[in-house]
XYZ file of C-alpha atoms in Angstrom:
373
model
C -64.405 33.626 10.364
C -62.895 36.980 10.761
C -66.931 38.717 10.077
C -68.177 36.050 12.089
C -65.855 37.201 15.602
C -66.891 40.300 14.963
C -70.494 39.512 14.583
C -69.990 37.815 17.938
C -68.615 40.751 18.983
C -71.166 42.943 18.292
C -74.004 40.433 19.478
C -71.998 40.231 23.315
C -71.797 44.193 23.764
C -75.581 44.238 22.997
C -76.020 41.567 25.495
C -74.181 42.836 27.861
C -76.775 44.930 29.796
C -78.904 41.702 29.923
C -76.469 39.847 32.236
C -77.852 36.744 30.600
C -75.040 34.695 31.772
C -75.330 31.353 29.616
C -76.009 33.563 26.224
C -72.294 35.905 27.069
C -70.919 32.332 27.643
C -72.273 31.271 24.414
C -71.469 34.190 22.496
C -67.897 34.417 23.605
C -67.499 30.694 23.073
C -68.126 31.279 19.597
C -66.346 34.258 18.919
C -63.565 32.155 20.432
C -63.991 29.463 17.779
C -64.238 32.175 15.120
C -60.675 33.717 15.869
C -58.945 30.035 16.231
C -60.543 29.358 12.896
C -59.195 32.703 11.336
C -55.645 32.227 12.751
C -55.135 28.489 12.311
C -57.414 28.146 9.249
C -54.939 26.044 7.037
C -54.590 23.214 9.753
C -58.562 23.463 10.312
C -59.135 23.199 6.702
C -57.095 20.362 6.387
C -59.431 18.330 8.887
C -63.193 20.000 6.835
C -61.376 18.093 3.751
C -60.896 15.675 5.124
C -63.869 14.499 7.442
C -66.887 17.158 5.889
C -68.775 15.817 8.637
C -67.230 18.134 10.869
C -69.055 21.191 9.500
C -72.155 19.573 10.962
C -70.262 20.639 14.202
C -70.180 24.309 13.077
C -73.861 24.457 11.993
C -75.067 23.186 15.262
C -72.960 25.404 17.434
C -73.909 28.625 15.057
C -77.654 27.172 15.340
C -77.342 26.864 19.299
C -76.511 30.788 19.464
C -79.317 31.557 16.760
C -81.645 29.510 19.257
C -80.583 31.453 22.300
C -80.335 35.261 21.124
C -83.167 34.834 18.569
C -83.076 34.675 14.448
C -83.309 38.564 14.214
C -79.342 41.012 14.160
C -76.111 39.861 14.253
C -77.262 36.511 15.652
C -78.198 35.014 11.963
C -75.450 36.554 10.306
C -72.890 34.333 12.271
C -75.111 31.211 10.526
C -74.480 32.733 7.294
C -70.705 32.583 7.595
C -71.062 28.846 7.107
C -72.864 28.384 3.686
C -70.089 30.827 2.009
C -67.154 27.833 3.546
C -68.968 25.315 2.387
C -68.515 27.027 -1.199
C -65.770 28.259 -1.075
C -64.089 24.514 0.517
C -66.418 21.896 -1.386
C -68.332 23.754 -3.986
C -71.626 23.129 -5.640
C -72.428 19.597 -3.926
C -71.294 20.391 -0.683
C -72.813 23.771 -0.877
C -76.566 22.613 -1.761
C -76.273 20.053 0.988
C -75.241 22.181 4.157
C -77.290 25.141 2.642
C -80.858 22.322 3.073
C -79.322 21.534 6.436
C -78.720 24.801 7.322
C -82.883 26.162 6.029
C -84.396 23.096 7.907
C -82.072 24.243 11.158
C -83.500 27.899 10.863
C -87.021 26.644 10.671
C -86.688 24.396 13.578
C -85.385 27.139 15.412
C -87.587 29.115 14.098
C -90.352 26.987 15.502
C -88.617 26.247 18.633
C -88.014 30.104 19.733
C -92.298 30.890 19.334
C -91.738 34.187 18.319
C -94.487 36.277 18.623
C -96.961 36.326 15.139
C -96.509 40.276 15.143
C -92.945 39.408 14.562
C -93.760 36.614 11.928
C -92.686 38.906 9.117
C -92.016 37.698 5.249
C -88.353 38.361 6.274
C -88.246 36.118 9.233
C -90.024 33.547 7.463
C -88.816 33.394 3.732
C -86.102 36.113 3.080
C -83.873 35.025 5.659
C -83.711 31.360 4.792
C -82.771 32.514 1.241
C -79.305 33.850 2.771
C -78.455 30.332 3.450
C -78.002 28.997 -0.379
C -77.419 32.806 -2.095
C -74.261 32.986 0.782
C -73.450 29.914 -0.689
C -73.740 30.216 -4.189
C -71.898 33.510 -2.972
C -69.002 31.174 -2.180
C -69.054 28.799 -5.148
C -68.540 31.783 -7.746
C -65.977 32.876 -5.820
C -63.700 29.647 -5.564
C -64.625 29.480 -9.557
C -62.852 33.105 -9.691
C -60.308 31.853 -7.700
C -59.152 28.737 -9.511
C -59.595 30.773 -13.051
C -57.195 32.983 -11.505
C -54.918 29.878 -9.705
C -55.137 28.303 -13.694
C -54.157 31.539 -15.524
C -50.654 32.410 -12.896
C -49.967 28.385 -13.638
C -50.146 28.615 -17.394
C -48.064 32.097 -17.311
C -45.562 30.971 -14.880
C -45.772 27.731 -17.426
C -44.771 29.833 -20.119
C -42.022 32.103 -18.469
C -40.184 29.168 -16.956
C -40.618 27.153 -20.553
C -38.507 30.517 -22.269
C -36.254 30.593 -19.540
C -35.302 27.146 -20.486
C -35.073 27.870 -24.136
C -33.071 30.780 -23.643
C -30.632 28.118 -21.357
C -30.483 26.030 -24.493
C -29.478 28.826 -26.857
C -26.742 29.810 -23.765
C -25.588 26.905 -22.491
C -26.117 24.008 -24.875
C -25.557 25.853 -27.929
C -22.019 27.441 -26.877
C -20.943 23.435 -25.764
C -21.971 22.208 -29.324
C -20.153 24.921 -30.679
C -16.749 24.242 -28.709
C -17.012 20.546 -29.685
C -17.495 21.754 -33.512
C -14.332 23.702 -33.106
C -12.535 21.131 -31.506
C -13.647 18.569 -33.452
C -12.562 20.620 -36.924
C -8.955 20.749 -35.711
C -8.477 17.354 -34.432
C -7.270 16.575 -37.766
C -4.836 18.860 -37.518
C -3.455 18.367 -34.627
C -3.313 14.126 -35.348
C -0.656 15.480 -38.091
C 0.817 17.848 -35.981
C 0.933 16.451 -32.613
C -0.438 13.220 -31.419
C -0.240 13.768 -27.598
C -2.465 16.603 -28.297
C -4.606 14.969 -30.401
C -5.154 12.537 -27.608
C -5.986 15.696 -25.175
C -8.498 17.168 -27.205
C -10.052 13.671 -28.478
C -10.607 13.319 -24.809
C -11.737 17.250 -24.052
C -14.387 16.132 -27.138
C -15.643 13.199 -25.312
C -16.404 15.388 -22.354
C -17.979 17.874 -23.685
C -20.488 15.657 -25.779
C -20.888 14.050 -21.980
C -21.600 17.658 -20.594
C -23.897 18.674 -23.783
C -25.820 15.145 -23.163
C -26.004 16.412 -19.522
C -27.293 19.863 -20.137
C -30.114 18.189 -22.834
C -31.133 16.062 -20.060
C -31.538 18.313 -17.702
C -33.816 20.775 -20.302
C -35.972 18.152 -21.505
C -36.585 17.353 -17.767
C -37.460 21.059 -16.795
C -39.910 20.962 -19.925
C -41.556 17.927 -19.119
C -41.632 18.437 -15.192
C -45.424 19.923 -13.899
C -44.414 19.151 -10.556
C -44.964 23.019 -9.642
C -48.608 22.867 -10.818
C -49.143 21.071 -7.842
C -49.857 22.160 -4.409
C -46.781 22.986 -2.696
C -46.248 20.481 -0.110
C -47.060 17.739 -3.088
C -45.089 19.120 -5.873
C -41.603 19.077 -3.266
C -41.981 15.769 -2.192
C -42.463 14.654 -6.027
C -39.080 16.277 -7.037
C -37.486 14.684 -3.723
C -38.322 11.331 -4.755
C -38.166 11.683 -8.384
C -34.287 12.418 -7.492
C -33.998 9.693 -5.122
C -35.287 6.969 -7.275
C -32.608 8.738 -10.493
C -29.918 8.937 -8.179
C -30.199 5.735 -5.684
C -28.967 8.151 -2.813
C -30.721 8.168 0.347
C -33.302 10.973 1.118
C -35.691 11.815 3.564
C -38.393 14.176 3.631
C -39.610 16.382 6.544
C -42.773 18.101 4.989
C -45.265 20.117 6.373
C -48.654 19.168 4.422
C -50.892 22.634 5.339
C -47.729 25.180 3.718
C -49.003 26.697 0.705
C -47.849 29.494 -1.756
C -49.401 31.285 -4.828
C -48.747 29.484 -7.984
C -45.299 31.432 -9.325
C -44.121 31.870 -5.882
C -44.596 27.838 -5.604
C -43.067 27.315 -9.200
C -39.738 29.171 -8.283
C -39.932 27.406 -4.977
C -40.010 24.189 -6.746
C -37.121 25.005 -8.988
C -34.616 25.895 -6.190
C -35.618 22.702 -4.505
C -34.655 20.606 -7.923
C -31.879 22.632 -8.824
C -30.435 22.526 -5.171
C -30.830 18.746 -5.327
C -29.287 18.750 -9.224
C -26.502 20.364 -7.720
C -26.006 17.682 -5.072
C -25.784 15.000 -7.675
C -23.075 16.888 -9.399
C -21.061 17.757 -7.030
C -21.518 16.654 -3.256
C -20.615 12.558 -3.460
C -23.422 13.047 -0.376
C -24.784 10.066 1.189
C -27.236 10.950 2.738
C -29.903 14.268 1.708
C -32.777 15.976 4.193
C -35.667 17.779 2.510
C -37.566 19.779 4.779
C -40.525 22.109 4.543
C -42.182 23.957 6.475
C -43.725 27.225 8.645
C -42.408 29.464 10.707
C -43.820 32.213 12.576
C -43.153 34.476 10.054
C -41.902 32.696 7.351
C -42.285 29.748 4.804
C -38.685 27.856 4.754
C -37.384 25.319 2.508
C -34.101 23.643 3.099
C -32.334 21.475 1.401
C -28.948 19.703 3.933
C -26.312 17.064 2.539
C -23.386 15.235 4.115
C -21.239 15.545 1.032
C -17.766 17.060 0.643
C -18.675 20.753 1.035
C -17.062 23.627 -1.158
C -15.534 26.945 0.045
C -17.873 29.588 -0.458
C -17.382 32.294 -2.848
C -18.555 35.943 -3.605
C -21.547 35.344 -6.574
C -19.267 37.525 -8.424
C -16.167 35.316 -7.916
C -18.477 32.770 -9.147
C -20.414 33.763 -11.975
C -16.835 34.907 -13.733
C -14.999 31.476 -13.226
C -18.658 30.281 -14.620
C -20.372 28.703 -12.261
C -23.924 30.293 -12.269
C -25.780 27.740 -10.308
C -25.782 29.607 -7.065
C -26.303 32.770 -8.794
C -29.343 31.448 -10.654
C -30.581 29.800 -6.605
C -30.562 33.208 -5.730
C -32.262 35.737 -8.652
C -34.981 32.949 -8.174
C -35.422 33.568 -4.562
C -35.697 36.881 -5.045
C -38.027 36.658 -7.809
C -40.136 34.274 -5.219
C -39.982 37.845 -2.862
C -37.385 35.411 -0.727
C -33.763 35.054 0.414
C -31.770 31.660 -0.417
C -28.613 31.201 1.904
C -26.132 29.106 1.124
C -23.598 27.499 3.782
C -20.668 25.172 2.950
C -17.893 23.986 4.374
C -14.882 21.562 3.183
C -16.075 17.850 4.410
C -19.014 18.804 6.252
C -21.171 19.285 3.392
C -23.804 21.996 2.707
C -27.166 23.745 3.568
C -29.697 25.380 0.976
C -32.160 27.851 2.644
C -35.050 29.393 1.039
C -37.027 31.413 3.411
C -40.150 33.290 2.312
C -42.869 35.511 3.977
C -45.423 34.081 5.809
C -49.209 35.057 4.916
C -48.638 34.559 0.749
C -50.929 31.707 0.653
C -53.410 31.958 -2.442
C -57.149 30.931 -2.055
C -56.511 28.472 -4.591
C -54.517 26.079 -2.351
C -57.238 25.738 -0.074
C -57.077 22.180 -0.643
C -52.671 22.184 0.307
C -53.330 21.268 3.559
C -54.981 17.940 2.546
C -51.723 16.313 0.409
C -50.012 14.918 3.790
């Protein structure tokens, strides 16, 4: 869209000493269209997805200017522009078909322009038409390249979250099993000894098999869950009501179908969003939880809001030495996201998880995002 306004561009200045008053209309029409494609591509893209038929739109409206400033210069590149979307957005089907519309346009225009038979040239005749499905095929390898590329980031960030988890169960669920294996081996002890205390650290067993069931959950979950594979939008709304339907608590989504993010960008995304929502569970007693996703001017933000009890905030450092690491680990995955997660809290009024990330990070690969509403 972008080569296409300038195209335009280029076409209008040569025009210009013409004072051909419907073509500079025309042209500037279309360049028009070009730049409101380039900015607002993600919303337009959701609509091509959605209703193909709508690229018929484009071809006639690129055909009208080829009729009008002839098939020859910048004119017939701004056709071109089209066969390379329809690779890039519906691949080889979609591609053949608009690049056969797109030929039998250029011939009728062809026809319907009577250029001169000096000017009847093997280019003008057979070399340009051949744009029309090479453009396109042009397009098709590329959105190959891009969802090899889209696959291999998956499968790595896959892998990287899948050891981060096993490193958690050497950390977390090893050390619990290992306190209830001490515990346990002097409960006999302390039955001789002292019975109160026996009683105490029966019950300090009981919890801790409760917290090491807890943190086994939790792992097999995070190994099991692909949400992140998905498209953005798709794969936060599946851990919102994934949660909702585990926890019976009522949730409600705001989501903004045309976000998107590369894959690991998406996966830590993703993560926060459970996590923050884990962390509910465990400690808010919240009735009531808001997803929302969406864009800003500048920025992608996720938040996650509940009307629980609230907690006093803490320095990180305060935090990660009493052991509490979940807001600790919110953050280092933010930042490995290239993000900031906030965190506000207060006593009774429950609390806010932000994750806000650059705008413009959208991958080719989630083209199709914007179609998941």
């Amino acid at each position: 869209m972008q080569l296409r306004t300038l195209t335009a561009a280029v076409a209008l200045l040569a025009l210009l000493p013409t004072h051909e008053v419907a073509s500079l209309v025309l042209l500037v029409c279309l360049a028009a269209l070009s730049w409101i494609a380039a900015r607002y591509w993600q919303r337009i893209v959701s609509d091509l997805l959605a209703h193909p038929v709508l690229v018929a739109v484009d071809v006639a409206a690129s055909f009208t200017v080829l009729e009008v400033g002839g098939v020859t210069g910048p004119y017939f590149l701004s056709t071109v522009i089209t066969a390379a979307v329809a690779g890039l957005l519906f691949r080889w089907p979609g591609m053949v078909a608009i690049s056969v519309v797109q030929v039998l346009w250029y011939y009728l225009t062809l026809a319907a322009v009577s250029m001169p038979a000096a000017d009847m040239t093997f280019q003008a005749v057979i070399g340009q038409p051949l744009f029309y499905p090479l453009i396109g095929f042009a397009g098709t390898a590329l959105r190959k390249l891009i969802d090899d590329q889209a696959e291999a980031q998956a499968a790595a960030a896959t892998a990287e979250e899948r050891a981060r988890l096993a490193r958690e169960m050497h950390d977390s669920l090893a050390k619990t099993l290992r306190g209830i294996a001490l515990a346990a081996g002097a409960l006999p002890m302390w039955t001789r000894r002292d019975p109160d205390r026996a009683a105490a650290e029966a019950c300090r067993i009981a919890a801790g098999v409760e917290i090491a069931s807890r943190e086994m959950r939790d792992l097999i979950t995070g190994l099991r869950d692909d949400s992140a594979t998905l498209p953005l939008p798709l794969a936060v709304r599946a851990v919102a009501n994934r949660w909702r339907e585990e926890h019976g608590v009522g949730l409600r989504c705001d989501i903004d179908p045309a976000v998107a993010l590369p894959p690991r960008e998406c996966y830590e995304v993703v993560a926060i969003c459970s996590e923050a929502l884990a962390n509910v569970a465990r400690h808010a007693e919240a009735m009531s939880v808001l997803v929302r996703l969406g864009g800003e001017r500048d920025a992608i933000v996720l938040t996650i809001s509940d009307d629980g009890r609230g907690f006093r905030l803490k320095s990180l450092e305060d935090l990660a030495r009493e052991g509490h690491y979940g807001l600790l680990g919110l953050k280092e995955r933010g930042e490995r996201a290239g993000g900031v997660v906030s965190v506000v809290s207060r006593p009774g009024e429950g609390t806010t998880v932000t994750v806000r990330l650059p705008a413009g990070r959208v991958a080719p690969d989630d083209l199709t995002a914007a179609g998941v509403a």
